[in-house]
Tab-separated table of C-alpha atoms in Angstrom:
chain	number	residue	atom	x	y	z
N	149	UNK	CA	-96.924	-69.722	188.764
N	150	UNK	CA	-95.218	-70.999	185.488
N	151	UNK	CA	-92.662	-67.779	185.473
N	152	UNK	CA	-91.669	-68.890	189.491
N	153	UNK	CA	-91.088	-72.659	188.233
N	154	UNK	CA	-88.751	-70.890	185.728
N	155	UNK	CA	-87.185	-68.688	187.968
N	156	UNK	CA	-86.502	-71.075	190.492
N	157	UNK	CA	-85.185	-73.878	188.326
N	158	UNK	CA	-82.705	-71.097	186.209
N	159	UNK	CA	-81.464	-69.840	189.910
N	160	UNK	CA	-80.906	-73.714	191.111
N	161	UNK	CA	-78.465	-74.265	187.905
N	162	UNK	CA	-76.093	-71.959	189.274
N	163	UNK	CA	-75.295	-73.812	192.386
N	164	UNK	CA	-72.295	-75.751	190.949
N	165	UNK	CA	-71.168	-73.157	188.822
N	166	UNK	CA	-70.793	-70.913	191.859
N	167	UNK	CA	-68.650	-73.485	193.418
N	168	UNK	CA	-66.375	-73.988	190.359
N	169	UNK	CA	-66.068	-69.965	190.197
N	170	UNK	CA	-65.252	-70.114	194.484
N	171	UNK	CA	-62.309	-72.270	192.644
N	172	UNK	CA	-61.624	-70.611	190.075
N	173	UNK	CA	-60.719	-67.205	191.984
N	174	UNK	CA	-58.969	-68.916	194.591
N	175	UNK	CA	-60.996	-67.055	197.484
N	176	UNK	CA	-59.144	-69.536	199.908
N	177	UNK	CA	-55.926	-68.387	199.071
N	178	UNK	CA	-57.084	-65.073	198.472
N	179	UNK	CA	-58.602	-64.522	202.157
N	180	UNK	CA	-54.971	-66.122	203.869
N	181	UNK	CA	-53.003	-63.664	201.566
N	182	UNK	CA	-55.269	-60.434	202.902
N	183	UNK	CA	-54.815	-61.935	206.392
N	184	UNK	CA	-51.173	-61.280	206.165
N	185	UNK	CA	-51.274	-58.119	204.101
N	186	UNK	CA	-53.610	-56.805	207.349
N	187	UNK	CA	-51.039	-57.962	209.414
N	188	UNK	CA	-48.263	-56.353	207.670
N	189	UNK	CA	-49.917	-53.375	208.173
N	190	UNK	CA	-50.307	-53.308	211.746
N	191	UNK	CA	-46.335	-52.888	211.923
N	192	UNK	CA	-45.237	-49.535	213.680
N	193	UNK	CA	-42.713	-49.715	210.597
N	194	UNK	CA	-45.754	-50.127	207.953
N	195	UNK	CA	-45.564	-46.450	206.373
N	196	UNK	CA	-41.613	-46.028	206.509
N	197	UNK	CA	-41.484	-47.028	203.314
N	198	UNK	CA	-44.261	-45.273	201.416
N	199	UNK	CA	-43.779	-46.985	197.788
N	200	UNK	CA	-43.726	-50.267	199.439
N	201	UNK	CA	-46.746	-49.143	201.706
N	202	UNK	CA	-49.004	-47.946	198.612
N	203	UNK	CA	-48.262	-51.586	196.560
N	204	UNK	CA	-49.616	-53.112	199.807
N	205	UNK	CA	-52.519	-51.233	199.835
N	206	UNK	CA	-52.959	-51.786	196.330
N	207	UNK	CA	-52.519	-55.430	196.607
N	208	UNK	CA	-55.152	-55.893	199.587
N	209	UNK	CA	-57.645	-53.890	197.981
N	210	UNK	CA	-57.747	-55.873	194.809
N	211	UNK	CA	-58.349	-58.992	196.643
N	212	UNK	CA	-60.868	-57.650	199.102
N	213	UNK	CA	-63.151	-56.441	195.638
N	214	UNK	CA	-62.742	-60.153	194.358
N	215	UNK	CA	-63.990	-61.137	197.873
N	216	UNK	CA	-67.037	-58.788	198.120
N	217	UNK	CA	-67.909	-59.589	194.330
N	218	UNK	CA	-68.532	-63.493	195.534
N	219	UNK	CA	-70.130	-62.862	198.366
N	220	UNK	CA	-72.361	-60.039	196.681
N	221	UNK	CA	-73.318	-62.629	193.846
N	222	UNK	CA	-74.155	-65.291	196.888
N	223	UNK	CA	-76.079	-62.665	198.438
N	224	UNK	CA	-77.867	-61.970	195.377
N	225	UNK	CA	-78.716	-65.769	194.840
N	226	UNK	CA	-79.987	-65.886	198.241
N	227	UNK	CA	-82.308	-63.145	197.901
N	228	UNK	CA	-83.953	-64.478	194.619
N	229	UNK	CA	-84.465	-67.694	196.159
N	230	UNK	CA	-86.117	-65.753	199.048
N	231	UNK	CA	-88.437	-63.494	196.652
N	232	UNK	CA	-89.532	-66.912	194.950
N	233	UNK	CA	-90.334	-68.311	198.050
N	234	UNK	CA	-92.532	-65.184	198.846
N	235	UNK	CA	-94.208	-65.343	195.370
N	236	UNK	CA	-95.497	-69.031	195.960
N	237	UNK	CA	-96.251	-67.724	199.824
N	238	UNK	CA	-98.492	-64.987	198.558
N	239	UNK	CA	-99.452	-65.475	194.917
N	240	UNK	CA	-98.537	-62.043	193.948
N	241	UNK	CA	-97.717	-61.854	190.256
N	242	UNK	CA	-96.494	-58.447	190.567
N	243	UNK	CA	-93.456	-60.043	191.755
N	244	UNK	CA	-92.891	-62.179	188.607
N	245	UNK	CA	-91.060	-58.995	187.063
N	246	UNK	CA	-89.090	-57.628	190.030
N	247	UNK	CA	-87.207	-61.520	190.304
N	248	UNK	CA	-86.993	-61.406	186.397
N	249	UNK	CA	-84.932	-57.908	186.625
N	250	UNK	CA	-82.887	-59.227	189.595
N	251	UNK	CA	-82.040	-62.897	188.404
N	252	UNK	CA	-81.088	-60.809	184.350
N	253	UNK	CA	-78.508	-58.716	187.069
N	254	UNK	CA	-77.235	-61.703	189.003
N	255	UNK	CA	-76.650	-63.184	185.565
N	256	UNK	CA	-75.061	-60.269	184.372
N	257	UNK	CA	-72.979	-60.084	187.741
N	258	UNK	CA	-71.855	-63.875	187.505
N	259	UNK	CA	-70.870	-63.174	183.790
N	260	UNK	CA	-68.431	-60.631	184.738
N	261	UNK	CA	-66.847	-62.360	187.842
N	262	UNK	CA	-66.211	-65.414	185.894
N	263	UNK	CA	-64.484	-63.250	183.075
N	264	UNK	CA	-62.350	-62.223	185.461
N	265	UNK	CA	-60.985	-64.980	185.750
N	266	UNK	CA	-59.711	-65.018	182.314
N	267	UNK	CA	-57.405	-62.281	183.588
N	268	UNK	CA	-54.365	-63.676	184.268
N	269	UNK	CA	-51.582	-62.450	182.832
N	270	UNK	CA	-48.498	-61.369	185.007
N	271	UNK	CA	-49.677	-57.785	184.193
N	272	UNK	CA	-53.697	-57.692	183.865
N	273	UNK	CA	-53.924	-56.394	187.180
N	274	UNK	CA	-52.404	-53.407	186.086
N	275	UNK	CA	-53.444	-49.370	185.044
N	276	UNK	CA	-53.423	-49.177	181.151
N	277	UNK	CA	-51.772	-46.518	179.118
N	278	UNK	CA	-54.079	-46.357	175.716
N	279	UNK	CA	-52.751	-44.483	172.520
N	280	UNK	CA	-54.704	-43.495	169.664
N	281	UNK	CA	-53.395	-42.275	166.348
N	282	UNK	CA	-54.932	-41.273	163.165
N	283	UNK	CA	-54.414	-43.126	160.175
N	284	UNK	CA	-54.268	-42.300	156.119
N	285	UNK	CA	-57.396	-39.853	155.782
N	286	UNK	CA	-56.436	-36.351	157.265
N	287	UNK	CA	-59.286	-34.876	158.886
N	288	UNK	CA	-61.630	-37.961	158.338
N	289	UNK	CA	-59.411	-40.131	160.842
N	290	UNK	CA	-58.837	-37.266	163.083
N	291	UNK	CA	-62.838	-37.189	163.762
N	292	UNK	CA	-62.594	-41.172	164.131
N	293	UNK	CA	-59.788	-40.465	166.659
N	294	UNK	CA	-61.647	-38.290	168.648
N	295	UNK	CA	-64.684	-40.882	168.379
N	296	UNK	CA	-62.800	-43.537	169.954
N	297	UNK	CA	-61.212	-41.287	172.443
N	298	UNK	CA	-65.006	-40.711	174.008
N	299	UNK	CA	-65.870	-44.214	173.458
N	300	UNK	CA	-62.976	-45.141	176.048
N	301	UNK	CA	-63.771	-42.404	178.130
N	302	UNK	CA	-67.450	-43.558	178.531
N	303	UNK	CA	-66.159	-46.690	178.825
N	304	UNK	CA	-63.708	-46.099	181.691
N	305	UNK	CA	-66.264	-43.719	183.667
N	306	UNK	CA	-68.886	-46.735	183.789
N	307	UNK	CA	-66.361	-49.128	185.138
N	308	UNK	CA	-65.103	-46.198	187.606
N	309	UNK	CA	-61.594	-45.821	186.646
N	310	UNK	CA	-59.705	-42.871	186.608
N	311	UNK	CA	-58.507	-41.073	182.843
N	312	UNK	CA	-55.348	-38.947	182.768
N	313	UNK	CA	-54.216	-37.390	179.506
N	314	UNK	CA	-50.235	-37.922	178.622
N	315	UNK	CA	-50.128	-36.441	175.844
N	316	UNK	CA	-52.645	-34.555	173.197
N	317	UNK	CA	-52.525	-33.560	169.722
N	318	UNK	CA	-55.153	-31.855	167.594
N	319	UNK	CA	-56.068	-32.636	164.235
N	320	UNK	CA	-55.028	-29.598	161.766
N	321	UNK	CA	-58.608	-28.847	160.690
N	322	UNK	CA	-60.938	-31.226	163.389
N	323	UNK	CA	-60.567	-33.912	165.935
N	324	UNK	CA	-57.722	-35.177	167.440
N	325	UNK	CA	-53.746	-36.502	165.269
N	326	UNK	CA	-53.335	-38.527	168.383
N	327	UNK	CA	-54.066	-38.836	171.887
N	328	UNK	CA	-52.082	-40.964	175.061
N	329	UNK	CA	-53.951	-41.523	177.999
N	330	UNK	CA	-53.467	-43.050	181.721
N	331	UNK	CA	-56.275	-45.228	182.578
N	332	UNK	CA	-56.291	-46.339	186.610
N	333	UNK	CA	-58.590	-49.294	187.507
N	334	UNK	CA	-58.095	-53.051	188.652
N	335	UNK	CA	-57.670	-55.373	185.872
N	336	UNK	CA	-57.408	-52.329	183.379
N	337	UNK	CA	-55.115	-53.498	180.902
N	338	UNK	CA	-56.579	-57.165	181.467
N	339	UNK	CA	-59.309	-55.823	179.803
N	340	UNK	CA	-58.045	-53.600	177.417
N	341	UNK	CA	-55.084	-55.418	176.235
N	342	UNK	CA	-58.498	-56.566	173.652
N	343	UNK	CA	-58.459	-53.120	171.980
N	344	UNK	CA	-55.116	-53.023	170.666
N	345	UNK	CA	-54.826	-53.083	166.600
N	346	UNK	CA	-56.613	-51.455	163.345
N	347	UNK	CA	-60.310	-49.480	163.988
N	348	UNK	CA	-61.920	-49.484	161.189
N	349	UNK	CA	-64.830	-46.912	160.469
N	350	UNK	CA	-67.276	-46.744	157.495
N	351	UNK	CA	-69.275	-43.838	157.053
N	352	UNK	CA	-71.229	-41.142	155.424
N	353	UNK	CA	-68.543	-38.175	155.618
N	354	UNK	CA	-69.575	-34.693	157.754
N	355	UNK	CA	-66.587	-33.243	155.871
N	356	UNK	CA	-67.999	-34.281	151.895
N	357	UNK	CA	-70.001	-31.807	150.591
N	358	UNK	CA	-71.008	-34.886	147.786
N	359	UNK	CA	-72.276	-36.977	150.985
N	360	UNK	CA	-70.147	-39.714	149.824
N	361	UNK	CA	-69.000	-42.852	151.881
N	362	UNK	CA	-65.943	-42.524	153.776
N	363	UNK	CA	-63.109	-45.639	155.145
N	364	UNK	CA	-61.091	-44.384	158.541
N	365	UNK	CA	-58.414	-45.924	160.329
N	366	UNK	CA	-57.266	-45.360	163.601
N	367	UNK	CA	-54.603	-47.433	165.541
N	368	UNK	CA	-55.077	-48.093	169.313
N	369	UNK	CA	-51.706	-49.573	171.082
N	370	UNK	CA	-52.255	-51.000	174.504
N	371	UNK	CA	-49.566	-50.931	177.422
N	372	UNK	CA	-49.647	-51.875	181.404
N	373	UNK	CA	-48.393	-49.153	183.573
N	374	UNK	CA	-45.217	-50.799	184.894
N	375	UNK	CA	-44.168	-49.785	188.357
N	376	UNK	CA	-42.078	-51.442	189.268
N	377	UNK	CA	-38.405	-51.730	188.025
N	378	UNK	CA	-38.377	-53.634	184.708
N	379	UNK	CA	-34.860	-54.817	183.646
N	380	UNK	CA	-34.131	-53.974	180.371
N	381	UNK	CA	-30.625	-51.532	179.620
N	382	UNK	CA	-31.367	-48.931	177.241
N	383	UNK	CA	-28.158	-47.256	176.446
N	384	UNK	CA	-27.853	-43.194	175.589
N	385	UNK	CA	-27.171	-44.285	171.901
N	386	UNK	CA	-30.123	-46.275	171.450
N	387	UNK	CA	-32.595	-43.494	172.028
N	388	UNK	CA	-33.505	-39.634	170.773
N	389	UNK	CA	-35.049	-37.135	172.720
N	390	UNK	CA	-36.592	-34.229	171.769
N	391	UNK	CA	-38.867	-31.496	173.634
N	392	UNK	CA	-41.922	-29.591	171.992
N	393	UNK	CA	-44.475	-27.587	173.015
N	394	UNK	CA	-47.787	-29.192	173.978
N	395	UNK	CA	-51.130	-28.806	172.346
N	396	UNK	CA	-52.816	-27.999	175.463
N	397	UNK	CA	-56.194	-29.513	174.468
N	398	UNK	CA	-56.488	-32.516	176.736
N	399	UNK	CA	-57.844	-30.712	179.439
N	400	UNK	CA	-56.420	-28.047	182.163
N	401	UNK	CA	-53.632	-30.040	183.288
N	402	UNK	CA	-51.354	-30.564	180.325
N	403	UNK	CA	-48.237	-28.254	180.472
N	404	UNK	CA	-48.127	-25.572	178.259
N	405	UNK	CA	-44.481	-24.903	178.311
N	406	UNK	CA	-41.682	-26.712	176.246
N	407	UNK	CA	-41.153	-29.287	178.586
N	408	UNK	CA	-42.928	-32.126	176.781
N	409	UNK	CA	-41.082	-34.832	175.717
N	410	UNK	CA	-40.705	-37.390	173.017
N	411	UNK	CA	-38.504	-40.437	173.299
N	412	UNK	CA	-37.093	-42.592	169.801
N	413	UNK	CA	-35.686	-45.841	170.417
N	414	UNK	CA	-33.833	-45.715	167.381
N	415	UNK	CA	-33.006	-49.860	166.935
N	416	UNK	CA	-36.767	-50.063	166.794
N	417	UNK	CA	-38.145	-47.342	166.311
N	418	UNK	CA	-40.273	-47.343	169.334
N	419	UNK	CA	-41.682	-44.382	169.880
N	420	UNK	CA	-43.163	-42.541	173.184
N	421	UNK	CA	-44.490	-39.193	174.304
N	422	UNK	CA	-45.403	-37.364	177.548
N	423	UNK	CA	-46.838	-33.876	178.066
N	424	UNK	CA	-48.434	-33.961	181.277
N	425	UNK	CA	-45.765	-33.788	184.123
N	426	UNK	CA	-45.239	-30.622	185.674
N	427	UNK	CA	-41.359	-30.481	184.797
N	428	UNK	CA	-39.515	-32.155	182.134
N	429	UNK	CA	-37.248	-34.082	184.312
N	430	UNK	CA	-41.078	-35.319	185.346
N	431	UNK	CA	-42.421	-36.137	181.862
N	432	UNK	CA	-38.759	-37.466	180.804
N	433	UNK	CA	-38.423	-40.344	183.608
N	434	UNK	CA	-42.310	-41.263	183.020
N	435	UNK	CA	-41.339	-41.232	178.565
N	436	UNK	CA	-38.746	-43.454	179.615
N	437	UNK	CA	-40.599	-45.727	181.809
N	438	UNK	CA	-43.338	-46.111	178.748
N	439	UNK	CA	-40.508	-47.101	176.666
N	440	UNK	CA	-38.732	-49.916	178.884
N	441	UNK	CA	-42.846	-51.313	179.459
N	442	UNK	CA	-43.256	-50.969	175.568
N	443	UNK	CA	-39.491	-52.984	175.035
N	444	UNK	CA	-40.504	-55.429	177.944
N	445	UNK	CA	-43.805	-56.504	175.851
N	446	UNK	CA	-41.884	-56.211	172.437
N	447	UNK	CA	-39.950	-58.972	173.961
N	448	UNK	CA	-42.092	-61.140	175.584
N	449	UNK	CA	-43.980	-60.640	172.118
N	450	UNK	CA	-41.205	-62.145	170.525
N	451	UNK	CA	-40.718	-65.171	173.045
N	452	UNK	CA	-44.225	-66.479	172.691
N	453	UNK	CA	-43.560	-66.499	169.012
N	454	UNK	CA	-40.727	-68.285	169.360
N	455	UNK	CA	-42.411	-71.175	171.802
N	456	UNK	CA	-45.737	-71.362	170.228
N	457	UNK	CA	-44.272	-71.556	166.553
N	458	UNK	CA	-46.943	-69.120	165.161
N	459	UNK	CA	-45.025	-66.208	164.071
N	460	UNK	CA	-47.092	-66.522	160.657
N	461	UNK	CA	-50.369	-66.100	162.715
N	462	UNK	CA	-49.262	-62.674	164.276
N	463	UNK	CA	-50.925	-59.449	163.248
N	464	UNK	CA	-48.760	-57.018	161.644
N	465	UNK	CA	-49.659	-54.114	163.426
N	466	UNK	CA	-50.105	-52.265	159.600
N	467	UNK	CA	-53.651	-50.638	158.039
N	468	UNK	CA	-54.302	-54.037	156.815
N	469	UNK	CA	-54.038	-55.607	160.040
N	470	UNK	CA	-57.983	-54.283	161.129
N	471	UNK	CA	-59.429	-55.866	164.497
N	472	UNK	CA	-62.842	-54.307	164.146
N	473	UNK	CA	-65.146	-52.040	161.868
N	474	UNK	CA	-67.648	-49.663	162.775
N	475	UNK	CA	-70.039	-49.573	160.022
N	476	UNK	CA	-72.680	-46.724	160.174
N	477	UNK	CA	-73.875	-46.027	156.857
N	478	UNK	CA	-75.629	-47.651	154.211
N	479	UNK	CA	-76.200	-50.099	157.224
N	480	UNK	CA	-75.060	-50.302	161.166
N	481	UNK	CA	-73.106	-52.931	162.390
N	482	UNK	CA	-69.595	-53.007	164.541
N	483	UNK	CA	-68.062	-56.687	164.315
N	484	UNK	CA	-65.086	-58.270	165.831
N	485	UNK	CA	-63.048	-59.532	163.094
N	486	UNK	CA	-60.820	-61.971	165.101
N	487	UNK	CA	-64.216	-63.113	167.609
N	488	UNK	CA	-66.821	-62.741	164.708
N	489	UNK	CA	-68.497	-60.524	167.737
N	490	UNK	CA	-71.239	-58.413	166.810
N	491	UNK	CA	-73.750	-55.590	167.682
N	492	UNK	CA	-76.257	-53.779	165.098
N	493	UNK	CA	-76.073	-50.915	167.712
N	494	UNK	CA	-72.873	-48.862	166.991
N	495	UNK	CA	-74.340	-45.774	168.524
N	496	UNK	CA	-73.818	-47.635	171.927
N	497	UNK	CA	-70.376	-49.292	171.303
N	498	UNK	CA	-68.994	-45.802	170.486
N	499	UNK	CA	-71.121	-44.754	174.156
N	500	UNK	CA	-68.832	-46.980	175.697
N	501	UNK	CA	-70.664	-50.489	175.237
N	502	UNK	CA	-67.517	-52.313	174.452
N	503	UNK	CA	-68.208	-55.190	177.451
N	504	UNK	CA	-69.169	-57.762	175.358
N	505	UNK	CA	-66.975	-57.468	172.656
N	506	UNK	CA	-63.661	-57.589	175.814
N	507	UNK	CA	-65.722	-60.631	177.076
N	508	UNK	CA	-65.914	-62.245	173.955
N	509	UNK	CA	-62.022	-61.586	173.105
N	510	UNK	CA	-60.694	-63.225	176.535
N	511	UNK	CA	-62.856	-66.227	175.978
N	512	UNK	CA	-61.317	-66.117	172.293
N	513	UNK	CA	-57.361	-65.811	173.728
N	514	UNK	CA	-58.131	-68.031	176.297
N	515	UNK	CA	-59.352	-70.787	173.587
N	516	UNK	CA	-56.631	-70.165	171.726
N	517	UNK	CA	-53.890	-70.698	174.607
N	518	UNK	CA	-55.431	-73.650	175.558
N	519	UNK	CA	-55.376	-75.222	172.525
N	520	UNK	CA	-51.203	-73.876	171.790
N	521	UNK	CA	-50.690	-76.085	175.482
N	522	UNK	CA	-52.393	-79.132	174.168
């Protein structure tokens, strides 16, 4: 059959590229270090020291998922080769369409492994904290706010990470001023390191009575959840803090007492919030440990500009400085304005489709570093 030639001759193609991706994840290396991350946990000692304990565990089950991922994707490539065997075997062309839907999810599979790859920045591997505020527009960026709060959301649940609200504050009239949230995953802000900048939407207004079309801005600002120790000295002087009451609206667990807290670094005017902890003493040391990961990335920010010379290329992160637009009315669209992505399906971006436009932007960086080293 014409389709099984097809089939067949698509599914042989991948043979080398699976060995280059073997390479490119460093499975080798990867199986020695879980070999002595198992053995480290055989010592009678192993939970003494439960911090240390939980980055272990952390570590090995990273590298076990990278692992399983190859050997799923061989697995996969094995079976198709096996249905196409059957199909020539037996002349059944009701199998022509299951090996069609699984070589489309092998494809999909191999996509997504290799774009890991991409992800290797000393802190990809890490949770994400993810803040949304509303721009110039009142209530019309408030509702865009809230928009791209679900769009995240749906986002994170189909990848399976975790979402914990930091802090939460309602729009005056609808939707939400601004919104901080903890998202828990491997390779979390990897991925969503993509997301940070100017969202642009353009749409017919729910709040004009006229019906008339309607610019929003929101900003997203992207941050790994730092752990571990980062050396920076922040002295008393340098910062503010002040408490306030919560909103309460991101969900049963915020604390509805004055305990929240807000943190100014005054020489530049970093800003950071947490409502969430049960105490303030609890909300205070996590503020504080979004400000010294926000200060660490300010600086590294500022040494890549200095060693790649392209200070004039970097976004000022100002209204003007838009990364994408959601278009809904008088026609649909959401494009990447630094990848020239694009889907005419906004409905399922804002669902949480945002895959191929964080595919699309690591190939984009990764071009772009490449071509700073040459």
């Amino acid at each position: 059959m014409v389709e099984l030639d097809q089939f067949k001759y698509k599914i042989g193609g991948y043979e080398e590229p699976l060995c280059e991706l073997k390479e490119s994840l460093g499975l080798d290396l990867k199986q020695e270090r879980i070999d002595q991350l198992e053995a480290q946990m055989e010592a009678p000692d192993f939970w003494d020291d439960v911090t240390s304990s939980q980055f272990v565990m952390k570590e090995l089950k990273q590298l076990k998922d990278v692992v399983e991922s190859y050997e799923t994707l061989q697995e996969e490539k094995d079976d198709i080769e096996t249905m196409i065997e059957m199909g020539y075997e037996e002349e059944d062309p009701e199998l022509v369409p299951e090996v069609k839907e699984m070589l489309e999810k092998f494809e999909e599979d191999f996509e997504n492994l290799r774009i890991s790859t991409l992800l290797s920045g000393e802190y990809d591997k890490e949770d994400a904290i993810l803040s949304l505020n509303a721009g110039a527009g009142g209530t019309e960026s408030c509702d865009w706010v809230s928009m791209l709060y679900r769009m995240y959301h749906k986002w994170a649940e189909k990848k399976g990470f975790r979402i914990q609200i930091l802090d939460y504050l309602d729009g005056e009239v609808a939707g939400i001023k601004s919104v901080t949230m903890l998202i828990s995953g491997e390779n979390a802000y990897g991925y969503l390191k993509s997301e940070k900048g100017i969202h642009r939407l353009v749409r017919i207004s729910p709040f004009n009575a006229a019906g008339k079309r309607q610019t929003s801005f929101a900003s997203c600002d992207i941050m790994p959840d730092i752990k571990q120790d980062i050396n920076i000295e922040i002295a008393d002087d340098e910062i503010r803090i002040d408490t306030y009451r919560s909103s309460g609206a991101g969900g049963q667990h915020i604390n509805k007492t004055d305990s929240a807290i807000r943190i100014t670094h005054l020489p530049t005017g970093t800003v950071v919030q947490c409502q969430n902890e049960r105490s303030q003493h609890q909300n205070k040391e996590k503020a504080m440990q979004m400000l010294k990961a926000k200060l660490y990335l300010l600086k590294e920010q500022e040494k890549k500009e200095e060693l790649s010379g392209i200070r004039g290329e970097v976004m000022d992160n100002g209204w003007g400085s838009q990364i994408r637009s959601y278009v809904l009315q008088p026609y649909t669209m959401v494009k990447d304005h630094r990848t020239n992505e694009e889907s005419g399906n906004p409905s399922a971006v804002l669902d949480g489709a945002l895959d191929n436009f964080i595919n699309a932007y690591l190939k984009w960086e990764n071009l772009k570093q490449t071509k700073q080293e040459d």
